[in-house]
């Protein structure tokens, strides 16, 4: 298994370079970023040339990419157009988004899996039908609708919470945004768990476990749930990256200055350094999350071996 | 215990991989104490570092207006340029000026404001190596071509036209006659800077120090700036509140929601989607006043199809085919006013605004429009393409409406189409490099309330913002004549003569004047927007 892990880590290298190169090219295709810095007027040519030199935009793209990657390995992600270091932006944005993502994941795991187990064990009963209908509704409604609606109801009409998250973003202010962010994935987790549980309930090893006279609780948690979790874990693992990158909508609605917000601003202002820097880190998060998922399989199901 | 070994391996791999992604802990940001008399206001992340000569958009300008006082300041109500730090600005020939500043002004770190504070700041702003985006504001001063050449390196360190005479006096020599030049000095780029700015630039940027009514208490970049009233302020316009907390919002809709929920006192940019409700939500706490912004349709005169003679009829015809009243009513909820000249109502009659200068060409008349366009030889290529950036400002809605209006007037639904460009930066780079064909949306936010600012930078031959490369000898001559005029009233009327050339040629189609819109809570009063649609923070009272 040690070999397997090393091989996986090595495989990350080409994926990492490929992904960052693609992003780099895409941002560069969008045209000249300096032109947007001067508002509705033309930048004076001397200043524009000077700025391009400072941001290294006067060189050919491949050279820009090479210098950029060289700098990244020394921990220098460059400077955004407003003069802030990209690492400085990251150090304020990532903790917020990670916190928000954790809240969302906890919701997915706790609520999603519990609902899935309950409905999976009671397939066809009223509880099952109600939860299925609810998840269908959640999946059907776009996140921004849920977000704006909750914000309006809880924040303005009933005054239960503040409509926007303060700049410190403590966890209690992140509960509603986290729930909104998690909502769609939560519905999927419920449905995945339900199907998986319902299927495995009739498996031989479950029957054996029951026949051995094990207590119901142990049968469900140790035997049934553990094996049924494999597709769910896959989903949640890949969802970590998706949640971090896809938080743009939720972060905008609740005024969270996290990764989504910085990426959005970076794209609007065509700040190559910001966009590529943030995406680079997100790519790493995706890769690591996928690795963890793959390794967790063996923990859940000892029959799975790595070669 | 197979599972356990696996778990251990998994944990190891995670640690290794996570070490690669680790990116340092977040720095805490000091939340300002919730003292009484503090105004909470919405803010947008400034696009550029906060330096006077480097700030060219409203969000950064907002802060500079609280932190700095320049030689003159525009009266927030009338727009008139009044002496602030300047005692007097004299000239005999409209080209050499002697500036005498008042004694007793200080920066909030205790430094005195002297003639040198201005001269050094202007030299810094003009110098090429400092990358200041507003450097061209110093372009009228003698020696600018040496410190800021169009190509190559600077051959001088300072502007030869600036001379310090004594502690409170300095002289300025311009390269051309420019009678209204002293009135341009209210622009933030002309603010004085303390020594601390040059000594430790990074520290200054982290916590700017100025000579205005407020000081920076704390600044968490990208999220919040707390400004507090400065008791040592030397000017007459002292802050009427304890301070202002500027809070960056990811979306102005959220800011509006926060205002509704009582979490925020002031929103100075009511989102388009809320304009319909703002009146009923806020009553007389909703402000909708004209700002010095005009929106226009520009044309590519570098393309011979658009610059040949007879095309002025087509442009006039297109202008007549646009139903401005209907569009400003339905799409903008009256936060725009149909334009009838090329300036802005905030200038006032005396300042050069003249209602109706555009004449019939700016009135909707479908029949006449159709006739003029066919007289002029029709739209080049048969279809008018209007290019706009789709990322901000809900441009799509009004461009579609303008096209609809033109198509209806001409009875042909292929006469006009909108052509979106992804980002503002891309749009601007295409426009400034003359890569657009057909028409495009253009806009101008004034730098200072002068008619000169609405004409010269935009339509003078090869002027910096003349993206369409329109050129007219008569217009240029009139602008030169107006600039040389020592009598302000005469200068203004000569500028208006130049504007009449614009009307004859229809160099760009004026669409509408933009208003500033704001909403505020019942906790604060005396809220007003100035001509730049920035709230006059120092006058706000907190109950």
PDB file of C-alpha atoms in Angstrom, chain B residues 228-345:
ATOM      1  CA  UNK B 228     -12.616  57.916  13.054  1.00  0.00           C
ATOM      2  CA  UNK B 229     -13.181  61.616  13.473  1.00  0.00           C
ATOM      3  CA  UNK B 230      -9.901  63.485  13.830  1.00  0.00           C
ATOM      4  CA  UNK B 231     -10.141  66.121  16.529  1.00  0.00           C
ATOM      5  CA  UNK B 232      -7.061  67.990  15.346  1.00  0.00           C
ATOM      6  CA  UNK B 233      -8.565  68.664  11.906  1.00  0.00           C
ATOM      7  CA  UNK B 234      -7.841  72.215  10.751  1.00  0.00           C
ATOM      8  CA  UNK B 235     -10.637  72.757   8.240  1.00  0.00           C
ATOM      9  CA  UNK B 236     -14.091  74.205   8.744  1.00  0.00           C
ATOM     10  CA  UNK B 237     -15.923  71.106   7.543  1.00  0.00           C
ATOM     11  CA  UNK B 238     -15.323  69.003  10.650  1.00  0.00           C
ATOM     12  CA  UNK B 239     -16.939  65.586  10.854  1.00  0.00           C
ATOM     13  CA  UNK B 240     -20.428  65.658  12.364  1.00  0.00           C
ATOM     14  CA  UNK B 241     -20.234  62.005  13.423  1.00  0.00           C
ATOM     15  CA  UNK B 242     -17.806  59.914  15.421  1.00  0.00           C
ATOM     16  CA  UNK B 243     -16.559  58.001  12.436  1.00  0.00           C
ATOM     17  CA  UNK B 244     -17.421  55.795   9.507  1.00  0.00           C
ATOM     18  CA  UNK B 245     -17.055  52.043   9.173  1.00  0.00           C
ATOM     19  CA  UNK B 246     -16.744  51.075   5.540  1.00  0.00           C
ATOM     20  CA  UNK B 247     -17.690  47.455   5.007  1.00  0.00           C
ATOM     21  CA  UNK B 248     -16.897  45.632   1.773  1.00  0.00           C
ATOM     22  CA  UNK B 249     -19.869  43.784   0.326  1.00  0.00           C
ATOM     23  CA  UNK B 250     -19.621  40.919  -2.106  1.00  0.00           C
ATOM     24  CA  UNK B 251     -22.881  42.014  -3.671  1.00  0.00           C
ATOM     25  CA  UNK B 252     -24.826  45.252  -3.366  1.00  0.00           C
ATOM     26  CA  UNK B 253     -28.007  43.222  -2.948  1.00  0.00           C
ATOM     27  CA  UNK B 254     -26.649  41.902   0.341  1.00  0.00           C
ATOM     28  CA  UNK B 255     -25.804  45.425   1.435  1.00  0.00           C
ATOM     29  CA  UNK B 256     -29.373  46.469   0.697  1.00  0.00           C
ATOM     30  CA  UNK B 257     -30.715  43.495   2.671  1.00  0.00           C
ATOM     31  CA  UNK B 258     -28.465  44.479   5.568  1.00  0.00           C
ATOM     32  CA  UNK B 259     -29.858  47.998   5.440  1.00  0.00           C
ATOM     33  CA  UNK B 260     -33.384  46.588   5.568  1.00  0.00           C
ATOM     34  CA  UNK B 261     -32.481  44.414   8.550  1.00  0.00           C
ATOM     35  CA  UNK B 262     -30.970  47.357  10.427  1.00  0.00           C
ATOM     36  CA  UNK B 263     -27.398  46.114  10.218  1.00  0.00           C
ATOM     37  CA  UNK B 264     -26.138  48.952   8.068  1.00  0.00           C
ATOM     38  CA  UNK B 265     -26.780  52.688   7.967  1.00  0.00           C
ATOM     39  CA  UNK B 266     -25.950  53.666   4.437  1.00  0.00           C
ATOM     40  CA  UNK B 267     -25.976  52.019   1.020  1.00  0.00           C
ATOM     41  CA  UNK B 268     -24.673  54.309  -1.696  1.00  0.00           C
ATOM     42  CA  UNK B 269     -25.440  52.043  -4.597  1.00  0.00           C
ATOM     43  CA  UNK B 270     -28.988  50.712  -4.605  1.00  0.00           C
ATOM     44  CA  UNK B 271     -28.989  47.563  -6.751  1.00  0.00           C
ATOM     45  CA  UNK B 272     -30.949  47.795  -9.990  1.00  0.00           C
ATOM     46  CA  UNK B 273     -33.242  44.968  -8.938  1.00  0.00           C
ATOM     47  CA  UNK B 274     -34.299  46.851  -5.802  1.00  0.00           C
ATOM     48  CA  UNK B 275     -34.952  50.233  -7.421  1.00  0.00           C
ATOM     49  CA  UNK B 276     -38.615  49.391  -7.814  1.00  0.00           C
ATOM     50  CA  UNK B 277     -39.022  48.768  -4.069  1.00  0.00           C
ATOM     51  CA  UNK B 278     -36.582  51.367  -2.766  1.00  0.00           C
ATOM     52  CA  UNK B 279     -39.143  54.150  -2.774  1.00  0.00           C
ATOM     53  CA  UNK B 280     -41.695  52.186  -0.765  1.00  0.00           C
ATOM     54  CA  UNK B 281     -39.081  50.519   1.469  1.00  0.00           C
ATOM     55  CA  UNK B 282     -37.289  53.710   2.412  1.00  0.00           C
ATOM     56  CA  UNK B 283     -39.621  56.631   1.665  1.00  0.00           C
ATOM     57  CA  UNK B 284     -37.663  59.862   1.841  1.00  0.00           C
ATOM     58  CA  UNK B 285     -34.597  57.966   2.997  1.00  0.00           C
ATOM     59  CA  UNK B 286     -34.086  57.034  -0.647  1.00  0.00           C
ATOM     60  CA  UNK B 287     -31.882  59.496  -2.533  1.00  0.00           C
ATOM     61  CA  UNK B 288     -31.836  59.748  -6.313  1.00  0.00           C
ATOM     62  CA  UNK B 289     -29.824  62.755  -7.454  1.00  0.00           C
ATOM     63  CA  UNK B 290     -27.919  63.572 -10.623  1.00  0.00           C
ATOM     64  CA  UNK B 291     -24.230  62.683 -10.761  1.00  0.00           C
ATOM     65  CA  UNK B 292     -21.573  63.816 -13.205  1.00  0.00           C
ATOM     66  CA  UNK B 293     -21.924  60.764 -15.401  1.00  0.00           C
ATOM     67  CA  UNK B 294     -23.150  60.581 -18.980  1.00  0.00           C
ATOM     68  CA  UNK B 295     -23.640  57.468 -21.075  1.00  0.00           C
ATOM     69  CA  UNK B 296     -23.195  57.557 -24.817  1.00  0.00           C
ATOM     70  CA  UNK B 297     -22.944  55.445 -27.947  1.00  0.00           C
ATOM     71  CA  UNK B 298     -19.581  55.834 -29.637  1.00  0.00           C
ATOM     72  CA  UNK B 299     -18.620  55.130 -33.246  1.00  0.00           C
ATOM     73  CA  UNK B 300     -15.441  53.933 -34.981  1.00  0.00           C
ATOM     74  CA  UNK B 301     -14.270  56.946 -36.964  1.00  0.00           C
ATOM     75  CA  UNK B 302     -11.051  55.099 -37.732  1.00  0.00           C
ATOM     76  CA  UNK B 303     -13.205  52.976 -40.051  1.00  0.00           C
ATOM     77  CA  UNK B 304     -13.799  54.785 -43.339  1.00  0.00           C
ATOM     78  CA  UNK B 305     -17.336  53.371 -43.544  1.00  0.00           C
ATOM     79  CA  UNK B 306     -18.284  55.426 -40.518  1.00  0.00           C
ATOM     80  CA  UNK B 307     -16.269  58.578 -41.178  1.00  0.00           C
ATOM     81  CA  UNK B 308     -17.249  59.329 -44.760  1.00  0.00           C
ATOM     82  CA  UNK B 309     -19.406  62.377 -45.350  1.00  0.00           C
ATOM     83  CA  UNK B 310     -23.136  61.869 -45.087  1.00  0.00           C
ATOM     84  CA  UNK B 311     -22.709  59.525 -42.153  1.00  0.00           C
ATOM     85  CA  UNK B 312     -23.542  62.314 -39.733  1.00  0.00           C
ATOM     86  CA  UNK B 313     -27.109  61.991 -41.020  1.00  0.00           C
ATOM     87  CA  UNK B 314     -27.093  58.289 -40.222  1.00  0.00           C
ATOM     88  CA  UNK B 315     -25.798  58.972 -36.707  1.00  0.00           C
ATOM     89  CA  UNK B 316     -28.405  61.664 -36.173  1.00  0.00           C
ATOM     90  CA  UNK B 317     -31.039  59.307 -37.480  1.00  0.00           C
ATOM     91  CA  UNK B 318     -29.940  56.581 -35.067  1.00  0.00           C
ATOM     92  CA  UNK B 319     -30.075  59.077 -32.236  1.00  0.00           C
ATOM     93  CA  UNK B 320     -33.635  59.984 -33.180  1.00  0.00           C
ATOM     94  CA  UNK B 321     -34.591  56.328 -33.320  1.00  0.00           C
ATOM     95  CA  UNK B 322     -33.809  55.822 -29.622  1.00  0.00           C
ATOM     96  CA  UNK B 323     -36.746  56.337 -27.301  1.00  0.00           C
ATOM     97  CA  UNK B 324     -34.786  57.650 -24.326  1.00  0.00           C
ATOM     98  CA  UNK B 325     -37.817  58.499 -22.174  1.00  0.00           C
ATOM     99  CA  UNK B 326     -39.252  55.039 -22.374  1.00  0.00           C
ATOM    100  CA  UNK B 327     -35.941  53.301 -21.637  1.00  0.00           C
ATOM    101  CA  UNK B 328     -35.025  55.475 -18.667  1.00  0.00           C
ATOM    102  CA  UNK B 329     -38.511  54.977 -17.229  1.00  0.00           C
ATOM    103  CA  UNK B 330     -38.901  51.267 -17.616  1.00  0.00           C
ATOM    104  CA  UNK B 331     -35.396  49.895 -17.406  1.00  0.00           C
ATOM    105  CA  UNK B 332     -33.738  52.404 -15.107  1.00  0.00           C
ATOM    106  CA  UNK B 333     -36.749  53.347 -12.957  1.00  0.00           C
ATOM    107  CA  UNK B 334     -35.938  57.029 -13.509  1.00  0.00           C
ATOM    108  CA  UNK B 335     -32.404  56.754 -12.155  1.00  0.00           C
ATOM    109  CA  UNK B 336     -31.260  58.061 -15.526  1.00  0.00           C
ATOM    110  CA  UNK B 337     -32.369  61.275 -17.219  1.00  0.00           C
ATOM    111  CA  UNK B 338     -32.580  61.449 -21.027  1.00  0.00           C
ATOM    112  CA  UNK B 339     -29.601  63.444 -22.260  1.00  0.00           C
ATOM    113  CA  UNK B 340     -30.051  66.571 -24.326  1.00  0.00           C
ATOM    114  CA  UNK B 341     -26.424  67.704 -24.417  1.00  0.00           C
ATOM    115  CA  UNK B 342     -22.946  66.229 -23.930  1.00  0.00           C
ATOM    116  CA  UNK B 343     -22.277  67.410 -20.364  1.00  0.00           C
ATOM    117  CA  UNK B 344     -24.205  66.825 -17.144  1.00  0.00           C
ATOM    118  CA  UNK B 345     -26.856  68.741 -15.190  1.00  0.00           C
TER     119      UNK B 345
END
